[in-house]
XYZ file of C-alpha atoms in Angstrom:
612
model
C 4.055 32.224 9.059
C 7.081 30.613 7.252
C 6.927 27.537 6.267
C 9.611 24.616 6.169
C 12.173 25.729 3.325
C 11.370 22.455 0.829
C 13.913 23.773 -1.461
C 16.609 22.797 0.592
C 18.326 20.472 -1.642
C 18.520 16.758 0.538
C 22.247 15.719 0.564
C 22.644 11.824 -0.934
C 23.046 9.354 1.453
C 25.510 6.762 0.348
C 24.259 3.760 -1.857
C 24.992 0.774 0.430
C 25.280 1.959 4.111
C 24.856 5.117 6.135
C 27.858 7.277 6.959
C 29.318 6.567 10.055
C 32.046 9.115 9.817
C 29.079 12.006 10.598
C 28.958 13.435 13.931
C 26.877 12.512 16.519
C 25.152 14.318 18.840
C 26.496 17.508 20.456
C 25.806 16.624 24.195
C 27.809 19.608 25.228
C 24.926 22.215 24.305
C 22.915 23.303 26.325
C 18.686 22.225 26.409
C 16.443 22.725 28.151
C 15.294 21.042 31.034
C 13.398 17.793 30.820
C 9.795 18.550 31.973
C 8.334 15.518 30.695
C 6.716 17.291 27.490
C 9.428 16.438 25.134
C 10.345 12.772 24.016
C 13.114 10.460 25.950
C 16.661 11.187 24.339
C 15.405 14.674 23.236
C 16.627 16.589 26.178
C 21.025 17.101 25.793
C 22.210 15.817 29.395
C 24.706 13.534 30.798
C 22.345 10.851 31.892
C 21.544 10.216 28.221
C 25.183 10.098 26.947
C 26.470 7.853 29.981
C 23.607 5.264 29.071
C 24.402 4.832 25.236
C 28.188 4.891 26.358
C 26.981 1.645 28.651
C 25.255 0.328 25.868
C 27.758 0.384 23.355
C 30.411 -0.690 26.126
C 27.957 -3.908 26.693
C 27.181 -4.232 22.526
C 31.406 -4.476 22.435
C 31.407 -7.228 24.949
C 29.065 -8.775 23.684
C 30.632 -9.047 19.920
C 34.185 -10.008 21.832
C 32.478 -13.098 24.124
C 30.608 -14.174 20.246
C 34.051 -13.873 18.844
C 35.807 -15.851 21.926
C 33.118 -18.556 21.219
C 33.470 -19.091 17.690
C 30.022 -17.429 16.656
C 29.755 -15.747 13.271
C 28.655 -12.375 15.137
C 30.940 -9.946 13.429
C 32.472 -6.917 15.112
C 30.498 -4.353 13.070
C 27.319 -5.715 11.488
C 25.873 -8.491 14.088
C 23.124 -10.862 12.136
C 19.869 -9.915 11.881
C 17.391 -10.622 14.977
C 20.978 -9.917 17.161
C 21.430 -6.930 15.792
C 22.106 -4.066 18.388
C 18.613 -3.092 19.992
C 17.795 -7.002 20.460
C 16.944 -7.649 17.113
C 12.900 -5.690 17.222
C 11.635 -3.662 14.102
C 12.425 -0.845 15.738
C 14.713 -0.442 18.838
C 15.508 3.367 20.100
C 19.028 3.070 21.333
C 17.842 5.394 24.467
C 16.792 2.573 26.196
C 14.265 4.143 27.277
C 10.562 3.163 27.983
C 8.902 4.957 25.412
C 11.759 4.338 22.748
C 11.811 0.828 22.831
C 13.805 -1.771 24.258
C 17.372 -1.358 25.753
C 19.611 -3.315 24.202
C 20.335 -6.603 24.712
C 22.085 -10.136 24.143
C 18.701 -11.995 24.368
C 18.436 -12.568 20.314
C 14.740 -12.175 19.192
C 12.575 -12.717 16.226
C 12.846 -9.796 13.974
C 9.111 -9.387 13.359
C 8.961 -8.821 17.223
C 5.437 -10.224 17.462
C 5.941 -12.430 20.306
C 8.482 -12.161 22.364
C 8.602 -15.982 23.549
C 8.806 -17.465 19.782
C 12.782 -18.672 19.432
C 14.744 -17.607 16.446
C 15.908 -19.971 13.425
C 19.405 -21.573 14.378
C 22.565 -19.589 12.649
C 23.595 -22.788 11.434
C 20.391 -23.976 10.004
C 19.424 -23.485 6.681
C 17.156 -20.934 5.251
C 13.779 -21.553 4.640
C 14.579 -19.853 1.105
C 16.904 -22.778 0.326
C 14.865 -25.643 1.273
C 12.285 -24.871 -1.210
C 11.266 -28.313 -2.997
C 11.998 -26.061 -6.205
C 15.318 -24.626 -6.077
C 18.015 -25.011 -8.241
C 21.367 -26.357 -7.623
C 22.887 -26.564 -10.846
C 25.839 -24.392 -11.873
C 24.524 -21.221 -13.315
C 21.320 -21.274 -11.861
C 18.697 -18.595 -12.074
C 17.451 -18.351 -8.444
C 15.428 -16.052 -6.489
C 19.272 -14.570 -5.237
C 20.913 -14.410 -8.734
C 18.708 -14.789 -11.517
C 18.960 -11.828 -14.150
C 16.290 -9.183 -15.005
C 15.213 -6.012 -14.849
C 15.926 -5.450 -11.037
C 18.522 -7.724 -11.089
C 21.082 -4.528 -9.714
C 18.919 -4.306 -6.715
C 18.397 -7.636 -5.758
C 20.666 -9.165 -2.658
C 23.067 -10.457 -4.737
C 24.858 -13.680 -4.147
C 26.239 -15.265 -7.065
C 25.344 -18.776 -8.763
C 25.390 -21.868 -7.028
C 26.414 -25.120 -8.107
C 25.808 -28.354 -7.465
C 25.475 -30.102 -3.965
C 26.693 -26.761 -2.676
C 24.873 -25.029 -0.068
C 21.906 -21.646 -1.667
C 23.168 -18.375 -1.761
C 20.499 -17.687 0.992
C 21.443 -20.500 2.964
C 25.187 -19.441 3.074
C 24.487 -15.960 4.258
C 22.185 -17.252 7.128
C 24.944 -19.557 8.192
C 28.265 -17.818 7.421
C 27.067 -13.589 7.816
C 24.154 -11.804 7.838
C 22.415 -10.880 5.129
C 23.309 -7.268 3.901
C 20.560 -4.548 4.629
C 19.602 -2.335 2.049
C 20.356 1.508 2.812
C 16.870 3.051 3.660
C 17.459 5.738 0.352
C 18.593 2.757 -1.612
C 15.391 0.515 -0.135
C 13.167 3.631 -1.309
C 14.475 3.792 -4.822
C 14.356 0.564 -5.703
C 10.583 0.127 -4.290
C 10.164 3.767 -6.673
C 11.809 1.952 -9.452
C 10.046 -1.178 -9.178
C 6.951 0.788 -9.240
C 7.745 2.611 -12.437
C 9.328 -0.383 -14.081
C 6.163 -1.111 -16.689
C 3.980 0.720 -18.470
C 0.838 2.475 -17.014
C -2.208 1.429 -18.185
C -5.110 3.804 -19.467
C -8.731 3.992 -19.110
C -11.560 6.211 -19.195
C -13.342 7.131 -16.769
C -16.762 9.280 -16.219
C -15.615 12.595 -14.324
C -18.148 11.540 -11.349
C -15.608 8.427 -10.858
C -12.524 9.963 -11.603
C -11.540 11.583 -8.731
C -8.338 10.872 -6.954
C -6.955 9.145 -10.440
C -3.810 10.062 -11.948
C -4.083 11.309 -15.641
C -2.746 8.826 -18.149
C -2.739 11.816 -20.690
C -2.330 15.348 -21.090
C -5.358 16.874 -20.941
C -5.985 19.547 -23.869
C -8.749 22.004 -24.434
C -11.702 20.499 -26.428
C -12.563 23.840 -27.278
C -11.707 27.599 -26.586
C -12.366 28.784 -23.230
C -14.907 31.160 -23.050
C -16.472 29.636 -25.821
C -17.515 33.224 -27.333
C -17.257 36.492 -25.556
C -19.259 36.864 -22.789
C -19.833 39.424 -19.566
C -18.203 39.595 -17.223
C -20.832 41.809 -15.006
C -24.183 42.613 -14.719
C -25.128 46.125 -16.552
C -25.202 47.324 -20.020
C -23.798 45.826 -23.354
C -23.049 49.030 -25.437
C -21.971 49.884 -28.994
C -20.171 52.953 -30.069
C -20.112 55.935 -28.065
C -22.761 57.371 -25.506
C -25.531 58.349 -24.565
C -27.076 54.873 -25.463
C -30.440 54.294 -26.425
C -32.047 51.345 -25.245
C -35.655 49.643 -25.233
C -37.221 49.271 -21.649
C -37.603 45.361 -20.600
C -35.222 44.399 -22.781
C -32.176 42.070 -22.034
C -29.969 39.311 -22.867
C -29.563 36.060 -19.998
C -27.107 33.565 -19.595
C -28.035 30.587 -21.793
C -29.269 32.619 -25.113
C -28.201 33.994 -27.933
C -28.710 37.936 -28.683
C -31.012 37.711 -31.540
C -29.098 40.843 -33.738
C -25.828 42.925 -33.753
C -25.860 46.108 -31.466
C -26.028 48.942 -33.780
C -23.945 52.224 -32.793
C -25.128 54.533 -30.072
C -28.038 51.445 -28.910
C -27.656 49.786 -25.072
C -29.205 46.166 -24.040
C -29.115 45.138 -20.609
C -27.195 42.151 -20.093
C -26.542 39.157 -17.640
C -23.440 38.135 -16.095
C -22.156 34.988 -18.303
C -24.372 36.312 -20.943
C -23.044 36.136 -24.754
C -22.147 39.527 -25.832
C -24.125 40.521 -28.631
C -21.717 40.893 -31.916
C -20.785 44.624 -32.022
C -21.093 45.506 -28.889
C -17.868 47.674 -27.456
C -18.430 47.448 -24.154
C -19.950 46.047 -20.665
C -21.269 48.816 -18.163
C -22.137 47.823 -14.955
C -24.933 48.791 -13.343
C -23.979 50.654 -10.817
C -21.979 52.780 -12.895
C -25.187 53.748 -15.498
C -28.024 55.837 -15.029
C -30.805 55.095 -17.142
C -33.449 58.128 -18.278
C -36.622 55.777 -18.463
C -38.633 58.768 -19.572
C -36.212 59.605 -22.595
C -34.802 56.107 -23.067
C -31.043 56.878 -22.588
C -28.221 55.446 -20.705
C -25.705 57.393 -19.540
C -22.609 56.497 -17.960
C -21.019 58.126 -15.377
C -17.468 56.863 -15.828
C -15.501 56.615 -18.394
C -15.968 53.449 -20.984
C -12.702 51.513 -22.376
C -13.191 49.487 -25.533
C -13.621 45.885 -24.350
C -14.359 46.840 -20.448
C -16.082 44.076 -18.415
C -16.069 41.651 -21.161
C -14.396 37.749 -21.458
C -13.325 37.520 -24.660
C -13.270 34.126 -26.587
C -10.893 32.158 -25.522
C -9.200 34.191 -23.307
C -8.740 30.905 -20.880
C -7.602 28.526 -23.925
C -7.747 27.678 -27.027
C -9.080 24.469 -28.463
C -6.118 21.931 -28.637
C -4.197 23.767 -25.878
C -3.247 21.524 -23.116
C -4.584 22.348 -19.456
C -2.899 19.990 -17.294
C 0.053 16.918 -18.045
C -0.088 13.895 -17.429
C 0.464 12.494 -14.108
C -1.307 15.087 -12.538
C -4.251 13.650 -9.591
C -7.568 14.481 -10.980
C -8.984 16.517 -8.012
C -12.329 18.519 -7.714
C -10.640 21.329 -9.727
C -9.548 19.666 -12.233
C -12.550 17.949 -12.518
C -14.192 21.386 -13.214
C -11.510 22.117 -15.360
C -11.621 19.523 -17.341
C -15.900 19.805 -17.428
C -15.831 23.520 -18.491
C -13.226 22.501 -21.302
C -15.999 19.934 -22.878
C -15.075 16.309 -20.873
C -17.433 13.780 -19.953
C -14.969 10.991 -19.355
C -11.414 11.588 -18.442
C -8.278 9.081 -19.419
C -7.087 7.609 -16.175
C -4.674 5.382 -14.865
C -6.270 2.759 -13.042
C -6.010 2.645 -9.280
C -3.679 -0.486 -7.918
C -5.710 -2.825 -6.240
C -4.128 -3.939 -3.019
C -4.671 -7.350 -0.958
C -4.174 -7.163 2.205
C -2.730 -10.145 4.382
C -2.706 -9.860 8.421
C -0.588 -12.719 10.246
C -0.614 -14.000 13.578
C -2.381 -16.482 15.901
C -1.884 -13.698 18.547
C -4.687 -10.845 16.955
C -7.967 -10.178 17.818
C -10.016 -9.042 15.662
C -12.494 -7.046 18.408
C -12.953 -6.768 22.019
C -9.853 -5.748 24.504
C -6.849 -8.212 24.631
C -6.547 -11.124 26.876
C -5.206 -14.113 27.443
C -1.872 -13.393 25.111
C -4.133 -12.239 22.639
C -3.896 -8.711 21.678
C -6.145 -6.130 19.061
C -4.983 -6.497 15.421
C -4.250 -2.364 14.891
C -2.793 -2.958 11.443
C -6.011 -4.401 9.868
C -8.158 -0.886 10.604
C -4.891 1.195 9.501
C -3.739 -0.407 6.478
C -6.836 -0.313 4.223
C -7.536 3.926 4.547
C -4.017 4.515 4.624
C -3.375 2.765 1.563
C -6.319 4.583 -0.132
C -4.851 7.786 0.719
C -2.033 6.665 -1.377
C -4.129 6.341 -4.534
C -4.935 2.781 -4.005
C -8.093 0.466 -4.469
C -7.876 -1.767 -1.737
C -9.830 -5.076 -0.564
C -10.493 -5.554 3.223
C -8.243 -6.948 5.120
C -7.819 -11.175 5.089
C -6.757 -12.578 8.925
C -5.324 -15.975 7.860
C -2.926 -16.353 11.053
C -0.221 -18.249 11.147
C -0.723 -20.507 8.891
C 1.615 -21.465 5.660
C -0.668 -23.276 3.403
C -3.070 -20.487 3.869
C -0.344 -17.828 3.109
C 0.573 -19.897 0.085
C -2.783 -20.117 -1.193
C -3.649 -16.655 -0.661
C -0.523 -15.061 -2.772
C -1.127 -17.603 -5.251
C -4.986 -16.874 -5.990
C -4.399 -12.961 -5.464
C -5.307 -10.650 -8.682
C -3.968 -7.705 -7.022
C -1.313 -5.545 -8.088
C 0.690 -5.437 -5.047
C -0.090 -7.605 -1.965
C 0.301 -6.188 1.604
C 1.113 -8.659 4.475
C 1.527 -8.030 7.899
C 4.161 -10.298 10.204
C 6.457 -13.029 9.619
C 9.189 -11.766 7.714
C 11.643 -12.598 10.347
C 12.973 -16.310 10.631
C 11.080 -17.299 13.857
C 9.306 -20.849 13.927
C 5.917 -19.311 12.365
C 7.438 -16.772 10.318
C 6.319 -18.127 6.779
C 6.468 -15.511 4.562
C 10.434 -16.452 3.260
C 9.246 -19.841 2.753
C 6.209 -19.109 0.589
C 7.628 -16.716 -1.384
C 10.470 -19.575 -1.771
C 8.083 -22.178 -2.752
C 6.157 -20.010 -4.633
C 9.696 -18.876 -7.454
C 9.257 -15.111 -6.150
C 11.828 -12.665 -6.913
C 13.304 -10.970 -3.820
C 14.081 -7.005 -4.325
C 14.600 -5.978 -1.032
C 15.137 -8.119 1.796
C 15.817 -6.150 4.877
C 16.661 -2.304 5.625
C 18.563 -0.537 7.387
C 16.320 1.410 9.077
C 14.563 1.479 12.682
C 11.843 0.858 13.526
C 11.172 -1.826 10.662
C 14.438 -3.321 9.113
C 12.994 -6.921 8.635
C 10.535 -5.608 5.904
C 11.087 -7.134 2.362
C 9.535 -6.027 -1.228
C 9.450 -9.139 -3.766
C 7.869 -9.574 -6.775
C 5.794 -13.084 -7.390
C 5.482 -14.820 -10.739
C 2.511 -15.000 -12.961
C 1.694 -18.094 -14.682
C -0.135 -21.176 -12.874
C -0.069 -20.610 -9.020
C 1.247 -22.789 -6.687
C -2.304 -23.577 -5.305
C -3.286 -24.897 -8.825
C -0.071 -27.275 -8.307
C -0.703 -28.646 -4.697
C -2.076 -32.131 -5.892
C 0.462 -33.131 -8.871
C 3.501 -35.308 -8.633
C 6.762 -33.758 -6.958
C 8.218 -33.020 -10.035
C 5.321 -31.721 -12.271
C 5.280 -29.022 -9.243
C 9.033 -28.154 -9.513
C 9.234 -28.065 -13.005
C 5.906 -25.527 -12.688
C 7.407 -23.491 -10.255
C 10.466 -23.274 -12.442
C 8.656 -22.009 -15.532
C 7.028 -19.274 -13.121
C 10.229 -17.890 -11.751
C 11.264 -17.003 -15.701
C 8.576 -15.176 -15.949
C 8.577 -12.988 -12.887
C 6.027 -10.618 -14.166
C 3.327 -10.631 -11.127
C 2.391 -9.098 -8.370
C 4.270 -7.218 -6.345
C 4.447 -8.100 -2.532
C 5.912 -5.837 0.916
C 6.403 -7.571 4.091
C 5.467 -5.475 6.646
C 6.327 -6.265 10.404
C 4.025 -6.769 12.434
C 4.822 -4.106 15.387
C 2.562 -1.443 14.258
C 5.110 1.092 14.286
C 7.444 -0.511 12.119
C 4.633 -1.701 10.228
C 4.293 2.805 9.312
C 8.062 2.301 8.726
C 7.369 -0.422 5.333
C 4.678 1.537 4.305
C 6.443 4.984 3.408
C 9.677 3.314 2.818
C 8.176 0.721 0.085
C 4.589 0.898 -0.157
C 4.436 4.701 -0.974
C 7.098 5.124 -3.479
C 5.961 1.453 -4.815
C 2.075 2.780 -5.370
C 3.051 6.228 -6.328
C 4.713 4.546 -9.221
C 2.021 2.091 -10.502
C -0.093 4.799 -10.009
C 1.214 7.234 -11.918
C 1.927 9.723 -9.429
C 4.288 12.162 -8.411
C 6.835 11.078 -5.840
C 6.500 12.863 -2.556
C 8.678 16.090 -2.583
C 12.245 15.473 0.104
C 12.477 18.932 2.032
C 13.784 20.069 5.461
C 13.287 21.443 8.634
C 14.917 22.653 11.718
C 14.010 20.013 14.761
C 13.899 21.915 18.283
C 15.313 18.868 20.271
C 18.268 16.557 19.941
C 17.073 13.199 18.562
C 19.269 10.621 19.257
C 19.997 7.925 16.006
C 20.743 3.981 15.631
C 24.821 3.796 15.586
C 24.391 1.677 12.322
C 20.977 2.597 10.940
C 18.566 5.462 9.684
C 15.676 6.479 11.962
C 12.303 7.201 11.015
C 10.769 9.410 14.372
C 7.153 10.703 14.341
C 7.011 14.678 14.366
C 5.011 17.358 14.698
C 5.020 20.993 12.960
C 5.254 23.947 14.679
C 5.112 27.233 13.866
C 7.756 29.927 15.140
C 7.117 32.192 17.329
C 8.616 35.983 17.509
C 10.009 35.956 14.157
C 11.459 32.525 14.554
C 11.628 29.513 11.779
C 9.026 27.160 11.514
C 10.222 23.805 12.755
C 9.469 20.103 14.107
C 9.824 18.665 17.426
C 9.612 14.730 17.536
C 7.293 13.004 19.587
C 7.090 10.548 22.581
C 5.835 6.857 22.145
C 7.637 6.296 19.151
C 8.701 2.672 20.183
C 8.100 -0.044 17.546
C 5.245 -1.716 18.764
C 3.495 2.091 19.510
C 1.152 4.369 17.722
C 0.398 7.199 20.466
C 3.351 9.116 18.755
C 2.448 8.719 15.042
C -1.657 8.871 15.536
C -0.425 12.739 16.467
C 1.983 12.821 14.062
C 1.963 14.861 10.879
C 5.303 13.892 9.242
C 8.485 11.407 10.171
C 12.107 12.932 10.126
C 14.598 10.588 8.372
C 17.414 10.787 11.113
C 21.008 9.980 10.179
C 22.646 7.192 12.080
C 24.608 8.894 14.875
C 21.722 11.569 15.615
C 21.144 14.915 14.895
C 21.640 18.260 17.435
C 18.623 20.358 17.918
C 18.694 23.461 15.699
C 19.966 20.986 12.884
C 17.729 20.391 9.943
C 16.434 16.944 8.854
C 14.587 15.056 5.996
C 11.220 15.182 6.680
C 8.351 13.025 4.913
C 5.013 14.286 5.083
C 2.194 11.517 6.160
C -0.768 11.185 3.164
C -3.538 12.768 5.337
C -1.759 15.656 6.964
C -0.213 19.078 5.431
C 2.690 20.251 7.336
C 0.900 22.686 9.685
C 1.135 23.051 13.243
C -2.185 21.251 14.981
C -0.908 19.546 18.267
C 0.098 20.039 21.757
C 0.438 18.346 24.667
C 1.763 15.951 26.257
C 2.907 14.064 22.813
C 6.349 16.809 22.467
């Protein structure tokens, strides 16, 4: 079977928007017919083409009756929450059922939680710039503008000064604030990640498993340790016949007690030192001892050092085994056992909070009411570990500010995980608390579907703003302002809270983020043919749940994307085994796409049904 060719080399996608001079899908080739097995917008046909063509005709009217009425909705990039798609994490510009929602005028919260919960005012200030602590004065370092080590990949916005309105404020009023490319989202999350230096400790080799190596590891010694068999049979010395003593013999685990001299035969055990002298291993099956005479005889012929491991043959002491970086895994763990280890240097898992949001989620039982099953909370936590990382059980805190607040503020994790309100709906808090709180915003928004309202910042360290909640007004803004110099704490991703585009965060800026303070190796970019036309956001990249499958007479191996891949779904992805990064515009079928693996699944063939 051949597999997907991961040496394809993945073309660069441009820094700060996706290419909308590529071409879209060919809908004059033929397909095959629609029997139901393969997703919506998969199948080439008119009916598909003449429904985006309405959409796009209503998205233009749209944009001319916003411009007629003097809203800021601009003709190519509408705000976010009205962005084409009605504003979800994750809309599939099919229209169809199991893609989403069509599109639509009706703006929405971005999180796409509720569906009933109103979004922020266009003219109303941002809950970034109504934080008690921000600064107004001319040359201000803000959340927006303040320099430091990610200060390239921050939304930029320029200083304020004073009694003018925050950089965030203005771009919630005047435009919408600009999306981060999904490649550009991923490499600054990767970069973030590797942005400090990885910390070492040592671990026993029973508890080191799944660690990255914070150092080479080298040889303690020379591997085999002295020359050993490599069979059971006969050590011999010199040329034959071979005399040898009846019940005599040499086991694994001790020492011949004299040289061999010439012409003499011992028997020996596999793993067993060779005595010094010795020539040669016969096996046994190849010797015929004469018990009555006491001679061994071989019956084929004997080469100098046959059947024997000489001293290190493997290694030698001080040679290294494996680099650094490399995950420790049972092999390695025997490796590094057999080469003398008892404890291994490691870089220490990152420990990972995790915050769910919303009044709305139950934590057991079958939804009523409004109240719907919390799928993120069971998800999260394993997937995370897959990634490398330690992480805490999930925390339900709702919707609920001060909780938020005091949550990021007591954390001791390395990177905090919350799910929901990152959008700007009425309960939406996490832009406010991370306002309040001096955090540094990286990444605020991708282009990318299902999941653009995700966001990676980076909190301070220093006193909390828990530890701050009962002193004057000012003591707590001068606080805050000594924690945003020293934006050295935690790291945090806002997820959204349709599960879906929940997946969509976590291998845009969760994986490359904990690969990174981890240690690890970045997942490997390689392509594969898809067998089906996938259809793409007109502005942003798609991320579309796959499967493998193998070719058949001679053909490539390939992938074929799955049904139910609407934001708010997981049938697709639970029988998923990778996600193809499609291009805005689409791709034909017989094209080949970007394709990320998921942690827990190699990119075999495994499913079918009613999922392709």
């Amino acid at each position: 079977m051949t597999g997907p060719d991961r040496s394809a080399p993945v073309p660069d996608r441009p820094a700060d928007g996706p290419d909308r001079s590529a071409p879209g899908p060919d809908r004059s080739a033929p397909g095959p017919v629609d029997d139901g097995l393969f997703a919506p917008g998969a199948v080439p046909g008119e009916a598909a083409g003449s429904a985006r063509a309405r959409a796009e005709e209503e998205l233009a009217i749209e944009q001319a009756l916003a411009l007629v009425g003097g809203s800021t909705l601009g003709p190519s990039r509408p705000p976010r929450g009205q962005r084409p798609g009605g504003g979800g994490d994750g809309d599939d510009p099919s229209g169809t059922p199991d893609g989403g929602e069509a599109w639509s005028s009706t703006p929405r919260t971005g999180d796409g939680r509720n569906a009933d919960r109103t979004s922020a005012s266009p003219t109303s200030a941002s809950p970034m710039s109504s934080a008690p602590n921000a600064r107004t004065d001319a040359g201000a370092h803000t959340p927006g503008n303040r320099p430091g080590p990610h200060s390239g990949d921050r939304v930029q916005s320029g200083s304020t000064s004073a009694g003018s309105t925050s950089p965030r404020a203005s771009r919630t009023a005047n435009k919408p604030a600009p999306s981060l490319s999904w490649s550009r989202a991923r490499a600054v999350a990767a970069r973030a990640g590797r942005g400090g230096p990885l910390a070492a400790v040592r671990l026993p080799l029973d508890r080191a498993l799944g660690h990255v190596l914070a150092e080479p590891l080298g040889a303690l010694t020379d591997l085999p340790s002295f020359d050993t068999s490599a069979m059971d049979g006969w050590a011999v010395a010199g040329p034959g016949p071979w005399a040898f003593v009846a019940g005599a013999g040499i086991l694994a685990g001790h020492a011949p007690a004299t040289a061999l001299p010439d012409g003499a035969a011992v028997r020996i055990a596999t793993g067993a030192r060779v005595p010094p002298d010795a020539t040669a291993v016969i096996r046994s099956e190849h010797a015929y001892a004469d018990e009555a005479k006491g001679l061994l005889h071989a019956e084929r012929s004997v080469a100098t050092g046959q059947d024997i491991r000489p001293r290190g043959q493997e290694c030698r002491s001080g040679e290294q085994l494996v680099p650094a970086g490399t995950v420790v895994t049972p092999a390695v763990l025997g490796l590094a056992a057999a080469a003398g280890y008892d404890a291994l240097p490691a870089v220490p898992r990152p420990r990972v909070d995790i915050l769910v949001l919303g009044d709305e989620l139950l934590a057991a039982g079958l939804p009523h009411d409004g109240l719907i099953r919390d799928a993120l909370g069971p998800m999260l936590g394993p997937w995370l570990r897959a990634l490398g990382a330690e992480v805490a059980g999930p925390r339900r805190l709702g919707d609920d500010a001060g909780a938020l607040r005091d949550a990021l503020a007591a954390s001791d994790a390395d990177l905090i995980v919350t799910t929901g309100g990152t959008a700007s709906g009425p309960v939406d808090h996490v832009h406010p608390v991370l306002a309040e709180l001096g955090a540094e915003l990286l990444v605020d928004g991708v282009a990318v579907r299902p999941g653009h309202p995700m966001l990676l910042a980076r909190l301070p360290s220093g006193p909390s703003g828990a530890h701050t909640a009962g002193r004057p007004e000012g003591q707590r803004d001068a606080t805050a302002e000594q924690r945003k110099e020293s934006p050295d704490g935690p790291y945090l991703v806002g997820l959204p809270g349709n599960p879906l585009a929940a997946v969509s965060g976590l291998v845009t800026l969760v994986e490359p983020l904990i690969a990174g303070l981890a240690g690890r190796p970045a997942q490997d970019a390689y392509r594969a043919l898809v067998h089906a036309e996938v259809h793409g956001h007109p502005h942003d990249t798609r991320l579309v749940p796959v499967v493998h499958r193998a070719g058949r007479a001679g053909g490539r191996d390939h992938v074929a994307p799955l049904r139910y891949n609407g934001p708010a779904m997981l049938r697709g992805i639970a029988a998923a085994d990778g996600l193809a990064v499609v291009e805005p515009g689409g791709v034909r079928s017989g094209t080949e796409v970007e394709i990320l693996d998921l942690p827990w699944a190699p990119a075999t063939p495994w499913t079918e049904g009613c999922f392709t």
